[in-house]
Tab-separated table of C-alpha atoms in Angstrom:
chain	number	residue	atom	x	y	z
A	278	MET	CA	-0.253	-0.076	0.350
A	279	LYS	CA	1.095	3.770	-1.042
A	280	GLU	CA	2.420	5.466	2.105
A	281	LYS	CA	-0.262	8.303	1.188
A	282	THR	CA	-2.881	5.912	0.672
A	283	LYS	CA	-2.011	5.293	4.083
A	284	ARG	CA	-2.180	8.709	5.817
A	285	THR	CA	-5.241	8.839	3.904
A	286	ILE	CA	-7.116	6.263	5.398
A	287	ALA	CA	-5.382	7.187	8.945
A	288	PHE	CA	-6.967	10.946	8.326
A	289	TYR	CA	-10.480	9.527	7.543
A	290	SER	CA	-9.893	6.939	10.755
A	291	MET	CA	-9.440	9.869	13.023
A	292	ILE	CA	-12.091	12.054	11.772
A	293	SER	CA	-15.085	9.061	11.496
A	294	PRO	CA	-16.173	10.144	15.122
A	295	TRP	CA	-16.657	13.489	14.745
A	296	PHE	CA	-17.693	12.594	11.105
A	297	VAL	CA	-20.077	10.056	12.765
A	298	VAL	CA	-21.987	12.197	15.350
A	299	PHE	CA	-21.853	15.397	12.463
A	300	ILE	CA	-24.325	13.568	9.619
A	301	ILE	CA	-26.528	11.912	12.948
A	302	PHE	CA	-27.322	15.161	15.479
A	303	GLY	CA	-25.560	17.592	12.652
A	304	LEU	CA	-26.779	17.259	8.861
A	305	TYR	CA	-29.749	14.190	9.432
A	306	PRO	CA	-31.703	17.212	11.406
A	307	MET	CA	-30.865	20.145	8.925
A	308	LEU	CA	-32.444	18.086	6.446
A	309	TYR	CA	-34.993	16.427	8.158
A	310	GLY	CA	-36.096	20.191	9.225
A	311	LEU	CA	-35.615	21.415	5.548
A	312	TYR	CA	-38.002	18.900	4.694
A	313	LEU	CA	-40.670	19.482	7.389
A	314	SER	CA	-40.346	23.318	6.289
A	315	PHE	CA	-42.339	22.165	3.102
A	316	THR	CA	-44.811	20.386	4.824
A	317	ASN	CA	-47.898	21.345	7.362
A	318	TYR	CA	-46.207	19.410	10.343
A	319	TYR	CA	-47.677	20.797	13.866
A	320	GLY	CA	-45.905	18.722	16.308
A	321	PHE	CA	-48.752	15.458	16.238
A	322	ASN	CA	-49.506	14.847	12.844
A	323	ILE	CA	-45.780	13.188	11.315
A	324	LYS	CA	-47.739	10.334	10.042
A	325	HIS	CA	-49.830	12.342	8.125
A	326	LEU	CA	-47.823	14.825	6.944
A	327	LYS	CA	-48.934	16.962	4.182
A	328	TRP	CA	-46.616	18.945	0.781
A	329	MET	CA	-47.229	22.602	0.761
A	330	GLY	CA	-44.842	23.758	-1.119
A	331	LEU	CA	-43.271	26.966	-0.986
A	332	GLN	CA	-46.209	28.004	1.782
A	333	ASN	CA	-44.565	28.083	4.871
A	334	TYR	CA	-41.801	30.310	2.821
A	335	HIS	CA	-44.141	33.028	0.843
A	336	LYS	CA	-45.817	33.397	4.242
A	337	ALA	CA	-42.498	34.187	6.125
A	338	PHE	CA	-41.826	36.875	3.579
A	339	THR	CA	-45.258	38.771	3.914
A	340	ASP	CA	-45.526	38.000	7.666
A	341	SER	CA	-44.419	42.052	9.169
A	342	ASP	CA	-43.133	40.474	12.383
A	343	ALA	CA	-41.251	38.728	10.518
A	344	MET	CA	-39.768	40.783	8.411
A	345	TYR	CA	-39.591	43.799	11.154
A	346	SER	CA	-38.003	41.466	13.504
A	347	LEU	CA	-35.200	40.026	10.608
A	348	GLY	CA	-35.146	43.961	10.167
A	349	ARG	CA	-33.894	44.765	13.721
A	350	THR	CA	-31.564	41.931	13.727
A	351	LEU	CA	-29.965	43.283	10.911
A	352	TYR	CA	-29.664	46.543	12.151
A	353	VAL	CA	-28.327	45.429	15.784
A	354	THR	CA	-26.013	43.313	13.745
A	355	ALA	CA	-24.591	46.503	11.799
A	356	PHE	CA	-23.854	48.473	15.376
A	357	ASN	CA	-22.927	45.153	17.193
A	358	VAL	CA	-20.164	43.232	14.708
A	359	PRO	CA	-17.832	46.613	13.857
A	360	LEU	CA	-18.277	48.186	17.583
A	361	SER	CA	-17.594	44.201	19.168
A	362	VAL	CA	-14.339	43.745	16.372
A	363	ALA	CA	-13.564	47.182	17.194
A	364	ILE	CA	-13.139	47.222	20.811
A	365	GLY	CA	-11.752	43.277	21.066
A	366	LEU	CA	-9.006	44.631	18.623
A	367	GLY	CA	-8.362	47.572	20.867
A	368	LEU	CA	-8.770	45.864	24.281
A	369	ALA	CA	-5.540	43.558	22.423
A	370	LEU	CA	-3.660	46.412	21.389
A	371	LEU	CA	-3.821	47.898	25.195
A	372	LEU	CA	-3.215	43.934	26.947
A	373	ASN	CA	0.091	43.602	24.155
A	374	ARG	CA	2.139	45.652	26.049
A	375	GLN	CA	4.559	44.359	28.519
A	376	VAL	CA	3.773	45.895	31.618
A	377	ARG	CA	3.400	44.947	35.550
A	378	GLY	CA	0.203	42.919	36.135
A	379	VAL	CA	-0.843	42.442	32.529
A	380	SER	CA	-1.876	38.944	33.356
A	381	VAL	CA	-4.215	40.492	35.373
A	382	TYR	CA	-5.678	42.529	32.998
A	383	ARG	CA	-6.114	40.601	30.588
A	384	THR	CA	-8.172	37.776	32.576
A	385	ILE	CA	-10.283	40.765	34.117
A	386	PHE	CA	-10.773	41.892	30.346
A	387	TYR	CA	-12.063	38.095	29.442
A	388	LEU	CA	-14.139	37.163	32.071
A	389	PRO	CA	-17.281	38.771	30.864
A	390	SER	CA	-16.974	36.787	27.627
A	391	ILE	CA	-17.588	33.608	30.009
A	392	VAL	CA	-20.131	34.889	32.864
A	393	PRO	CA	-23.252	33.057	31.539
A	394	ALA	CA	-25.802	34.856	29.497
A	395	LEU	CA	-28.689	34.691	32.423
A	396	ALA	CA	-25.957	36.257	34.525
A	397	SER	CA	-25.196	38.450	32.558
A	398	VAL	CA	-28.607	39.675	32.087
A	399	ILE	CA	-29.551	40.586	35.001
A	400	MET	CA	-26.812	42.259	36.007
A	401	TRP	CA	-27.367	44.309	33.763
A	402	LYS	CA	-30.765	44.794	34.415
A	403	VAL	CA	-30.084	45.992	38.093
A	404	ILE	CA	-27.901	48.530	36.103
A	405	PHE	CA	-30.007	49.716	33.905
A	406	SER	CA	-33.035	49.710	36.532
A	407	SER	CA	-35.153	52.386	36.828
A	408	ASN	CA	-35.658	52.622	40.199
A	409	ASN	CA	-32.212	53.342	41.879
A	410	GLY	CA	-30.323	51.490	39.096
A	411	ILE	CA	-26.470	51.785	39.156
A	412	LEU	CA	-26.848	53.448	35.785
A	413	ASN	CA	-29.094	56.162	36.415
A	414	GLY	CA	-27.743	57.033	40.394
A	415	ILE	CA	-23.988	57.972	38.150
A	416	LEU	CA	-26.244	60.480	35.928
A	417	LYS	CA	-27.880	61.434	39.055
A	418	LEU	CA	-24.460	61.601	40.723
A	419	ILE	CA	-23.014	64.148	37.916
A	420	GLY	CA	-26.258	66.199	36.867
A	421	LEU	CA	-27.544	64.235	34.601
A	422	PRO	CA	-31.861	63.371	34.068
A	423	GLU	CA	-31.929	59.873	34.882
A	424	VAL	CA	-32.661	57.804	31.501
A	425	ASN	CA	-35.354	54.882	30.830
A	426	TRP	CA	-33.326	52.263	29.771
A	427	LEU	CA	-35.243	49.045	29.395
A	428	GLY	CA	-38.469	51.563	27.770
A	429	TYR	CA	-39.174	51.750	24.031
A	430	ASP	CA	-36.654	54.643	23.416
A	431	TYR	CA	-33.531	53.046	24.256
A	432	ALA	CA	-34.076	48.667	25.246
A	433	THR	CA	-32.683	48.552	21.785
A	434	THR	CA	-29.334	50.497	23.178
A	435	SER	CA	-29.737	48.871	26.321
A	436	LEU	CA	-29.476	45.543	24.677
A	437	LEU	CA	-25.748	46.528	22.186
A	438	ILE	CA	-24.767	47.741	25.764
A	439	LEU	CA	-25.137	44.088	27.288
A	440	LEU	CA	-23.518	42.628	23.646
A	441	LEU	CA	-20.811	44.419	24.020
A	442	TRP	CA	-19.801	44.185	27.141
A	443	GLY	CA	-18.685	40.692	26.575
A	444	ALA	CA	-16.515	41.885	23.832
A	445	GLY	CA	-14.003	41.246	25.681
A	446	GLY	CA	-14.113	37.473	24.068
A	447	GLY	CA	-11.976	38.444	21.097
A	448	VAL	CA	-9.026	39.372	23.104
A	449	LEU	CA	-7.546	35.906	23.240
A	450	ILE	CA	-7.594	35.578	19.566
A	451	ASN	CA	-6.589	38.711	18.346
A	452	LEU	CA	-3.423	38.265	21.092
A	453	ALA	CA	-2.869	35.139	19.367
A	454	GLY	CA	-2.396	37.857	16.224
A	455	LEU	CA	-0.448	40.222	17.905
A	456	LYS	CA	2.177	37.778	18.764
A	457	GLY	CA	2.290	36.275	15.416
A	458	ILE	CA	3.999	39.544	14.148
A	459	PRO	CA	7.543	39.618	14.109
A	460	ARG	CA	8.969	41.993	15.886
A	461	ASP	CA	11.977	42.331	13.125
A	462	LEU	CA	9.466	44.014	11.638
A	463	TYR	CA	8.473	46.987	14.380
A	464	GLU	CA	12.460	47.328	14.793
A	465	ALA	CA	12.583	48.139	10.771
A	466	ALA	CA	9.882	50.235	11.059
A	467	SER	CA	11.269	52.220	14.035
A	468	ILE	CA	14.344	52.645	12.247
A	469	ASP	CA	13.079	54.268	9.112
A	470	GLY	CA	11.594	56.604	11.957
A	471	ALA	CA	7.934	55.246	11.708
A	472	THR	CA	6.416	56.776	14.871
A	473	PRO	CA	3.835	53.842	17.242
A	474	ILE	CA	0.706	55.375	15.394
A	475	LYS	CA	1.938	54.664	12.196
A	476	ARG	CA	3.218	51.149	13.186
A	477	THR	CA	-0.175	50.422	14.311
A	478	ILE	CA	-1.855	51.520	11.248
A	479	TYR	CA	0.729	50.972	8.413
A	480	LEU	CA	1.483	47.296	10.083
A	481	THR	CA	0.179	45.800	13.024
A	482	LEU	CA	-3.670	46.990	10.852
A	483	PRO	CA	-2.939	44.789	7.653
A	484	LEU	CA	-1.348	42.109	8.603
A	485	MET	CA	-3.796	41.270	11.921
A	486	THR	CA	-7.126	41.647	8.434
A	487	PRO	CA	-7.130	37.952	8.468
A	488	VAL	CA	-8.030	37.613	12.171
A	489	ILE	CA	-10.042	40.751	12.198
A	490	PHE	CA	-12.017	38.733	8.941
A	491	PHE	CA	-12.198	35.786	11.047
A	492	ASN	CA	-13.865	37.851	14.064
A	493	VAL	CA	-16.372	38.941	12.084
A	494	ILE	CA	-17.675	36.321	9.986
A	495	MET	CA	-17.981	34.790	13.817
A	496	GLY	CA	-19.727	37.406	14.628
A	497	ILE	CA	-22.100	37.615	12.086
A	498	ILE	CA	-22.551	34.037	12.905
A	499	GLY	CA	-23.833	35.300	16.195
A	500	SER	CA	-25.233	38.015	16.363
A	501	LEU	CA	-28.105	37.101	13.854
A	502	GLN	CA	-28.783	34.044	16.437
A	503	ILE	CA	-29.529	35.937	19.740
A	504	TYR	CA	-32.099	35.024	21.405
A	505	MET	CA	-32.043	34.978	24.983
A	506	GLN	CA	-31.110	38.123	25.490
A	507	PRO	CA	-33.890	40.654	23.983
A	508	ILE	CA	-36.291	38.291	25.984
A	509	LEU	CA	-34.637	38.426	29.918
A	510	LEU	CA	-34.001	41.991	29.561
A	511	ASN	CA	-37.553	43.617	29.625
A	512	GLY	CA	-39.368	39.689	30.866
A	513	THR	CA	-38.362	36.728	32.994
A	514	GLU	CA	-40.040	33.781	30.423
A	515	LEU	CA	-38.053	32.427	27.663
A	516	LEU	CA	-41.501	32.528	25.258
A	517	ALA	CA	-42.538	35.772	26.798
A	518	ARG	CA	-42.460	38.675	23.298
A	519	PRO	CA	-39.660	41.287	24.057
A	520	ILE	CA	-40.510	44.954	24.355
A	521	GLN	CA	-41.143	45.474	20.420
A	522	PRO	CA	-37.637	47.244	19.653
A	523	ASN	CA	-35.614	44.091	20.666
A	524	TYR	CA	-38.345	42.014	19.093
A	525	LEU	CA	-35.294	39.797	16.794
A	526	TYR	CA	-35.645	37.183	14.060
A	527	PHE	CA	-34.561	34.253	16.343
A	528	VAL	CA	-37.146	35.241	18.639
A	529	HIS	CA	-40.009	35.262	16.669
A	530	ALA	CA	-39.137	31.916	15.131
A	531	PHE	CA	-38.543	29.952	18.966
A	532	GLN	CA	-41.465	31.399	19.406
A	533	GLN	CA	-43.551	30.513	16.582
A	534	ILE	CA	-41.993	27.129	17.202
A	535	PHE	CA	-42.701	26.037	20.654
A	536	ALA	CA	-45.028	28.784	22.074
A	537	PHE	CA	-47.491	28.542	18.800
A	538	GLN	CA	-46.617	24.901	17.788
A	539	ARG	CA	-46.043	25.850	14.383
A	540	PHE	CA	-43.111	23.745	13.795
A	541	ALA	CA	-43.274	23.723	10.037
A	542	TYR	CA	-43.480	27.269	9.558
A	543	GLY	CA	-40.611	27.756	12.512
A	544	MET	CA	-38.242	25.732	10.419
A	545	ALA	CA	-39.238	27.515	7.285
A	546	LEU	CA	-38.224	30.886	9.391
A	547	LEU	CA	-34.331	29.172	10.655
A	548	TRP	CA	-34.070	28.026	7.185
A	549	ILE	CA	-34.136	31.801	5.992
A	550	LEU	CA	-31.924	32.682	8.771
A	551	PHE	CA	-29.317	30.172	7.409
A	552	LEU	CA	-29.677	31.986	3.622
A	553	ALA	CA	-29.363	35.053	5.606
A	554	ILE	CA	-26.137	34.324	7.632
A	555	LEU	CA	-25.038	32.608	4.349
A	556	ALA	CA	-25.383	35.378	1.966
A	557	LEU	CA	-23.833	37.483	4.330
A	558	SER	CA	-20.912	35.080	4.750
A	559	VAL	CA	-20.766	35.090	0.858
A	560	ILE	CA	-19.843	39.153	0.721
A	561	VAL	CA	-17.715	39.015	3.051
A	562	PHE	CA	-15.665	36.548	1.629
A	563	THR	CA	-16.232	37.955	-1.519
A	564	THR	CA	-14.943	40.980	-0.087
A	565	SER	CA	-12.253	40.040	1.752
A	566	LYS	CA	-9.461	40.247	-1.373
A	567	TYR	CA	-9.671	43.722	-1.294
A	568	TRP	CA	-8.946	44.535	3.220
A	569	VAL	CA	-7.383	41.268	4.198
A	570	HIS	CA	-3.735	40.214	3.690
A	571	TYR	CA	-1.811	37.447	4.073
A	572	GLU	CA	1.975	37.110	4.697
A	573	THR	CA	1.882	34.393	1.394
A	574	ASP	CA	0.358	35.378	-1.504
A	575	GLN	CA	-2.900	33.790	-2.320
A	576	GLU	CA	-4.046	32.336	-5.839
């Protein structure tokens, strides 16, 4: 047996456990959900399914709640992804400096990203509370009027603040990217008279674009699937409808499935979300050739 064939067999043997699990618990449920989205499945008629064609998808695009929630989700994503990527990169640049106790600072900024979502929401509800809330207390202390952070006008702002609180989660990836930049480049730039700001703009940022690209893709995927935060920020039940500005797409799909037992329609909504994520990812991948720079030439 040829050496290449042996390596191929060894490779597929090693990944086979993951591949089997992926097919059973990943690919099969996805494809079965796609099939159900073309039927009248409502949870108790699995043996008497009726083929509905594209009716559920047509209903989704004519559903005002679905289109509104999709628009709000894209709106939140448009702010959340760029800001979280910028904050994560900015923190990494600060934490990449050789200062005393830098490991402690890195831990402090990373911790919010591993705090459970439920605990984070409870904490921020106390901060945003109109009744002796911490944030309103600070505003009152400096002579500014109190704000109803959980009300209609500021609900989305509060949600974005809550989401950006965990932006430090990208610090580890950004730090790894910064550590991978050769020090010789910085030394050569310093000899040529480049200031720290110019070294950051013309050297660090271009070499960090592959990491930024990864963070943008992962940010889009995560932001389009936000569910728990908007619900718990304004209520206490997972099936409760959040305040209208925070009525996001994944919330709408979840309620259609579990609150109203519209399983087929909910599957259609989720597949539309999958296509939206795929479309945005393709756009980012297509445009990446204009702003992502690699150390080696990419054909």
